[in-house]
PDB file of C-alpha atoms in Angstrom:
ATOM      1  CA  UNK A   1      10.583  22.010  22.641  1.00 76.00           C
ATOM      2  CA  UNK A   2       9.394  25.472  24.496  1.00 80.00           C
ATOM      3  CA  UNK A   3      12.768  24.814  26.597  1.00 83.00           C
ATOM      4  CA  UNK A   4      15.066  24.517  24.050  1.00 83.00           C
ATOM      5  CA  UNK A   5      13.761  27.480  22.187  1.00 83.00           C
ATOM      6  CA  UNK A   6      13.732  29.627  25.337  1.00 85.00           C
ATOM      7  CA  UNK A   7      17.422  28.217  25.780  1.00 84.00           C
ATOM      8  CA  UNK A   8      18.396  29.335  22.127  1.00 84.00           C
ATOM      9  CA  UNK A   9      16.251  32.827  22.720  1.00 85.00           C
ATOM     10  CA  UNK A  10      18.623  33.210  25.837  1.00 87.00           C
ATOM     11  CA  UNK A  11      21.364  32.534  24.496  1.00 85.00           C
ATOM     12  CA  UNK A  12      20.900  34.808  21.252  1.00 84.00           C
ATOM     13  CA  UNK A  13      19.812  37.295  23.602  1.00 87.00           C
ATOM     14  CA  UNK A  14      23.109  37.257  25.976  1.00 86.00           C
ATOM     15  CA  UNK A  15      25.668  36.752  23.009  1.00 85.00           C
ATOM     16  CA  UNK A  16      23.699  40.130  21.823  1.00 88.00           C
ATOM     17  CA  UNK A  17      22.175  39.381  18.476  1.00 85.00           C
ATOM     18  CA  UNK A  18      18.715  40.370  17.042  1.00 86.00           C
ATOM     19  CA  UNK A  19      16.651  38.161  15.654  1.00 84.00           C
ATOM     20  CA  UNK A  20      16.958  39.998  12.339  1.00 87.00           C
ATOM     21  CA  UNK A  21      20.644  39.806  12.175  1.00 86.00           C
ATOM     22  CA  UNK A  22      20.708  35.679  13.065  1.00 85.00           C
ATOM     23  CA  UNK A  23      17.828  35.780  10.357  1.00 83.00           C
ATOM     24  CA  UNK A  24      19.977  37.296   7.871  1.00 86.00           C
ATOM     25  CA  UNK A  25      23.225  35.450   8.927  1.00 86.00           C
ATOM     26  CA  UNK A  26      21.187  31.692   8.676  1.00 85.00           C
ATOM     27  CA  UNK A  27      19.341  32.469   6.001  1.00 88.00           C
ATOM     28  CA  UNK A  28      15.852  32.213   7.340  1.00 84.00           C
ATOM     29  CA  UNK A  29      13.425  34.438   7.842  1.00 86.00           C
ATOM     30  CA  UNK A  30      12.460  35.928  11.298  1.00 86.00           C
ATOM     31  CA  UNK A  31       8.843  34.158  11.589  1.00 87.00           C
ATOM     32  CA  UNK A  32      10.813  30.588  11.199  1.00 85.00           C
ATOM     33  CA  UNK A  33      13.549  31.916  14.026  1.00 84.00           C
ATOM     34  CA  UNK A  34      10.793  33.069  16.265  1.00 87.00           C
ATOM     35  CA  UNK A  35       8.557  29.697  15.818  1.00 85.00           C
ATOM     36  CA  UNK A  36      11.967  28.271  17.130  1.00 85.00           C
ATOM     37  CA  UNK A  37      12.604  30.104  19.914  1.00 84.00           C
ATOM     38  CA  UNK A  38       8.722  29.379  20.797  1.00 86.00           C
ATOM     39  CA  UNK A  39       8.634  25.711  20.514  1.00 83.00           C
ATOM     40  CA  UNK A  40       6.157  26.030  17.753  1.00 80.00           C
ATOM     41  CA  UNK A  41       6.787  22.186  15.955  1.00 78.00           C
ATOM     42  CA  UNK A  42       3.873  22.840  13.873  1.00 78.00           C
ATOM     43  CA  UNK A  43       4.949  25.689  12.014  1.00 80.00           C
ATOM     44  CA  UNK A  44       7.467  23.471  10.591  1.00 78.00           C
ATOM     45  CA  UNK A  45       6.650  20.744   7.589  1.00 80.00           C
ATOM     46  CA  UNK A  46       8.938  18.278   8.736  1.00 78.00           C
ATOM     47  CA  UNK A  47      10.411  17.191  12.122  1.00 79.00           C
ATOM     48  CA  UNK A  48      13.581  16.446  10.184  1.00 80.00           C
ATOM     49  CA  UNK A  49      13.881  20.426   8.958  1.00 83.00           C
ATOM     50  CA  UNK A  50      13.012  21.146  12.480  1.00 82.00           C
ATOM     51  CA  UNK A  51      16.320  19.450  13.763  1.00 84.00           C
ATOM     52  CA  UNK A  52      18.786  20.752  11.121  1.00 86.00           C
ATOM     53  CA  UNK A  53      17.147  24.237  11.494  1.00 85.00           C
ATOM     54  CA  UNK A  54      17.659  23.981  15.590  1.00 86.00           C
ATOM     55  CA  UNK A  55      21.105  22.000  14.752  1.00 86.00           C
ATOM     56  CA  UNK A  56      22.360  25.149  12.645  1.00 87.00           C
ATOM     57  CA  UNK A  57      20.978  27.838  15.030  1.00 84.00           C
ATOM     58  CA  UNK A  58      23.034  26.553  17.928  1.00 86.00           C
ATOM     59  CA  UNK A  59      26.210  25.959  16.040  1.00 86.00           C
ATOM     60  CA  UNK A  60      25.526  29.740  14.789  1.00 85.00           C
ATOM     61  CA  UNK A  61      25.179  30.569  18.505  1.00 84.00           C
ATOM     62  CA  UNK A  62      28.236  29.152  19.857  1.00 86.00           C
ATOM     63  CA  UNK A  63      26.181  26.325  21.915  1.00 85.00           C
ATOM     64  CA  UNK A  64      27.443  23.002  22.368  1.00 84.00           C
ATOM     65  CA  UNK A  65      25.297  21.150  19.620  1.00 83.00           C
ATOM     66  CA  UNK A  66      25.334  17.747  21.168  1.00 84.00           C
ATOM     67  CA  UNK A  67      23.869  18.682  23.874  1.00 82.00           C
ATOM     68  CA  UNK A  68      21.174  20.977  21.994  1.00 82.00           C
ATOM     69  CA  UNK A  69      20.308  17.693  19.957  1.00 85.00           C
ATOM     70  CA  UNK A  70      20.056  15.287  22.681  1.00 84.00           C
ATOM     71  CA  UNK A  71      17.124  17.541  23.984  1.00 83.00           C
ATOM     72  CA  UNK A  72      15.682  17.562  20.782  1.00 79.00           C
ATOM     73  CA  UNK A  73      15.755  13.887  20.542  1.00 80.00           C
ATOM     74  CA  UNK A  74      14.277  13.528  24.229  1.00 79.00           C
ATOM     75  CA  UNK A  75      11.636  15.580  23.038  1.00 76.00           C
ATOM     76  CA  UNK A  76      10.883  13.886  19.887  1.00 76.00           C
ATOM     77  CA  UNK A  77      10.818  10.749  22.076  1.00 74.00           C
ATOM     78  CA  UNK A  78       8.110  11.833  24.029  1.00 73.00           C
ATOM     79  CA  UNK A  79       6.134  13.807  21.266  1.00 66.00           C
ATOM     80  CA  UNK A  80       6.471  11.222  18.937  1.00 63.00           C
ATOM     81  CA  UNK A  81       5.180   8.155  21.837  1.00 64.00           C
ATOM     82  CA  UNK A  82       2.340   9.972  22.508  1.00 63.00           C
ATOM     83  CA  UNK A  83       1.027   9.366  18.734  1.00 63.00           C
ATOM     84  CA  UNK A  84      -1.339   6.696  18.362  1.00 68.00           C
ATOM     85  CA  UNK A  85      -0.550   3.768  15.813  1.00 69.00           C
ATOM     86  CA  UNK A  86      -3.779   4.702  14.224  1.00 76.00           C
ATOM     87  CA  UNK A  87      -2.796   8.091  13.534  1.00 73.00           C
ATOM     88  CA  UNK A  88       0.974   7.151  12.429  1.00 69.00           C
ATOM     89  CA  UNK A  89      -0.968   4.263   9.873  1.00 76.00           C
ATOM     90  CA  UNK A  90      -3.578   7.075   8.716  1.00 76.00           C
ATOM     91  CA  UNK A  91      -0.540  10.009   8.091  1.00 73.00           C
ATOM     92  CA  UNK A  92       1.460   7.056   6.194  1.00 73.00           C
ATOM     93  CA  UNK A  93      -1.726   6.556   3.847  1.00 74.00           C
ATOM     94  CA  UNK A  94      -2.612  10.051   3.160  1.00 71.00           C
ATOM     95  CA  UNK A  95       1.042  10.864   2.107  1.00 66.00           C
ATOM     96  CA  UNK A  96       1.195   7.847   0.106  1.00 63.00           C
ATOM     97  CA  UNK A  97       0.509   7.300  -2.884  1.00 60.00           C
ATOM     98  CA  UNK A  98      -2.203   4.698  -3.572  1.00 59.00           C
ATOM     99  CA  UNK A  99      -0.101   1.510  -4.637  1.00 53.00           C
ATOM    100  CA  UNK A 100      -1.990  -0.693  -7.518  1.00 55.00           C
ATOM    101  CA  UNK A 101      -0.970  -4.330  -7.852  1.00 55.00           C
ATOM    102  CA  UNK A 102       0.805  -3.601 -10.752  1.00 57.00           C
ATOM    103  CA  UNK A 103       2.981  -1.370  -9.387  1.00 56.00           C
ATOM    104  CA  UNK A 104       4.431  -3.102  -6.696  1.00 58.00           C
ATOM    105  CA  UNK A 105       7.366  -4.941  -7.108  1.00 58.00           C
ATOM    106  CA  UNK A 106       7.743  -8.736  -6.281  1.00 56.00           C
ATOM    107  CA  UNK A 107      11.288 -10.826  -6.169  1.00 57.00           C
ATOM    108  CA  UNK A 108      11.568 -13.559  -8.293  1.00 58.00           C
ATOM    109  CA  UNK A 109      11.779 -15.662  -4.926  1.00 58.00           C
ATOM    110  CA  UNK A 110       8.540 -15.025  -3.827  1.00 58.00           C
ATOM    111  CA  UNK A 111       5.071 -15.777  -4.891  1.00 60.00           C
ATOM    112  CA  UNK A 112       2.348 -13.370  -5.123  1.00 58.00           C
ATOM    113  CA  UNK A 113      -1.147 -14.474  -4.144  1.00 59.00           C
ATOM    114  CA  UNK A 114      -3.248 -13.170  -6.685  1.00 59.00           C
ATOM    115  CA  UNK A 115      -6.907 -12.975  -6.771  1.00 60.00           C
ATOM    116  CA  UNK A 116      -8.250 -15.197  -9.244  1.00 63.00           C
ATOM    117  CA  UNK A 117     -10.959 -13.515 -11.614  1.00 66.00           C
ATOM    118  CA  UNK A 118     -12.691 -16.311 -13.019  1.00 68.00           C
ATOM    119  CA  UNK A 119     -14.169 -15.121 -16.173  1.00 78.00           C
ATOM    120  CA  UNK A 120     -17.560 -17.269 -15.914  1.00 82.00           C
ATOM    121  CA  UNK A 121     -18.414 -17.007 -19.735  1.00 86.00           C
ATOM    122  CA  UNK A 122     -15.941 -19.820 -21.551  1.00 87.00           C
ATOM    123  CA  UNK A 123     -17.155 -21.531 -18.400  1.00 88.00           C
ATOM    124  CA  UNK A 124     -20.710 -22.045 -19.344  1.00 90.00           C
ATOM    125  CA  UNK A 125     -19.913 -21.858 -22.914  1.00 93.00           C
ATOM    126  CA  UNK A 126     -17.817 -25.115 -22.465  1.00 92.00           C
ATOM    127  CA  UNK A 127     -20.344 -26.724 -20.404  1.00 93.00           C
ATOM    128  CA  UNK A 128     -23.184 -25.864 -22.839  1.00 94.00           C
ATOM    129  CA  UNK A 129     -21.356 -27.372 -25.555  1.00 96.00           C
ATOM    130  CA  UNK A 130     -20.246 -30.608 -23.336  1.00 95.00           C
ATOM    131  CA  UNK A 131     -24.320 -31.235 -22.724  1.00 95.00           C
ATOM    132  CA  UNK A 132     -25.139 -30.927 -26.598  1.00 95.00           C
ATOM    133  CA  UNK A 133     -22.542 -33.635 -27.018  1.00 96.00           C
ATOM    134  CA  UNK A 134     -23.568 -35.841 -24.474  1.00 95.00           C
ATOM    135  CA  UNK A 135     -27.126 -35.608 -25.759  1.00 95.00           C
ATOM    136  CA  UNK A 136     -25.909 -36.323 -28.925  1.00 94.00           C
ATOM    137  CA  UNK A 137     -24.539 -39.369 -28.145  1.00 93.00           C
ATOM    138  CA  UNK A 138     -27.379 -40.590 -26.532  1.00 91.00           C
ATOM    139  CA  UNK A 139     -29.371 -40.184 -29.108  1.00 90.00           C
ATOM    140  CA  UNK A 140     -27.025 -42.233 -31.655  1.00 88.00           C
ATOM    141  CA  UNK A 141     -26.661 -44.622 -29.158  1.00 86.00           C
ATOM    142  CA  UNK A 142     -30.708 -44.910 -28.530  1.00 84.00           C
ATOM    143  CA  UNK A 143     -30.941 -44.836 -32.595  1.00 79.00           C
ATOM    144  CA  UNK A 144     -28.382 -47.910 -33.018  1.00 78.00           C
ATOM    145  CA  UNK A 145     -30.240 -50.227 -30.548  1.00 72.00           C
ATOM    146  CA  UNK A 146     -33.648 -49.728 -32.092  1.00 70.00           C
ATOM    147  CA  UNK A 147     -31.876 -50.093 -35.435  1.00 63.00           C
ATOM    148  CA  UNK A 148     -30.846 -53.270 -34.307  1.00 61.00           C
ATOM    149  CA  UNK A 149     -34.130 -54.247 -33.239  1.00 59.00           C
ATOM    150  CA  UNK A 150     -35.754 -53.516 -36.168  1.00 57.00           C
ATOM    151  CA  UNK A 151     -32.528 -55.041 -38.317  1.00 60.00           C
ATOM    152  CA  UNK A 152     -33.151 -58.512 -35.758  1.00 61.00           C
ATOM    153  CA  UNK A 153     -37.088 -58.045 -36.755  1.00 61.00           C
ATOM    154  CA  UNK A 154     -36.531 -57.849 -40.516  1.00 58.00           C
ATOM    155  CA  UNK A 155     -33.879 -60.934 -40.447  1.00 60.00           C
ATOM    156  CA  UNK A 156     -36.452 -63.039 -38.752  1.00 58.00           C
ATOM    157  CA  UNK A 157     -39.411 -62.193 -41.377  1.00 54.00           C
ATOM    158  CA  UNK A 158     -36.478 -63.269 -43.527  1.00 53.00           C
ATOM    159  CA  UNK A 159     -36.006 -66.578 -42.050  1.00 53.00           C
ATOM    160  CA  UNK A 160     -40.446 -67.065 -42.286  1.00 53.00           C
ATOM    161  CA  UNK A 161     -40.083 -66.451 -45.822  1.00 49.00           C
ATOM    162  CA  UNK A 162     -37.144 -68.409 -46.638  1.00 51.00           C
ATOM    163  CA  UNK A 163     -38.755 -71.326 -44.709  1.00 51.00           C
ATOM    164  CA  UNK A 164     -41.833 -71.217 -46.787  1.00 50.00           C
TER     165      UNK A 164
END
């Protein structure tokens, strides 16, 4: 980037403009024109601001912009390839907002995996309620058969005293 702002310097220089007149002409102020002219990317918010800003100042200068942006793109390139993915992923979070499941949005087509919260209580409840039944059925059942026994008991007395 230090090239292409010493190229725009030079050229701003020979077609025999101040900084404070290209300033006032663009529309910027002089710190933005000189941070430019430096190479400084970092003074600058947004590498797509840079470009327009560098894209206008050559047009404003009379210097073929294709060219101007080509070397802006070659830098780029190489600035840009020299980021780790770690850092790219990390600068994506931090100017992200955090993204809740609710909020995103799913097609119609797809299905969401969605983490199952099993709610344990109805659970045990139903469970609980499934054992007092069982027990008491067992303990009708175990009622009936000595009922019967004791029924079977009686009737045979009965036959011993009808016999007599």
């Amino acid at each position: 980037m230090k090239e292409i702002g010493e190229f725009l310097k030079n050229s701003r220089i020979h077609n025999g403009v101040s900084l404070e007149e290209a300033s006032e002409d663009l529309n910027l102020s002089v710190l933005q024109l000189e941070n430019i002219e430096e190479g400084n990317v970092r003074a600058f918010k947004d590498v797509f601001t840079l470009r327009e800003l560098v894209k206008d100042y050559a047009k404003y200068l009379g210097i073929e912009i294709d060219q101007v942006m080509e070397e802006f793109n070659d830098f780029m390139f190489e600035h840009t390839s020299k980021i780790s993915l770690t850092d790219i992923i990390e600068a994506r979070v931090a100017k992200a907002p955090q993204e809740t499941e609710k909020d995103k949005v799913a097609s119609p087509y797809t299905r969401i995996k969605s983490k199952k919260n099993w709610n344990l209580k109805p659970i045990i409840i139903g469970l609980a309620i499934l054992l007092f039944l069982l027990i008491v059925v067992f303990v009708i059942i175990q009622f009936m058969d000595k009922e019967d026994v004791v029924t079977s008991e009686l009737m045979g007395n009965k036959e011993e005293v009808f016999r007599l």
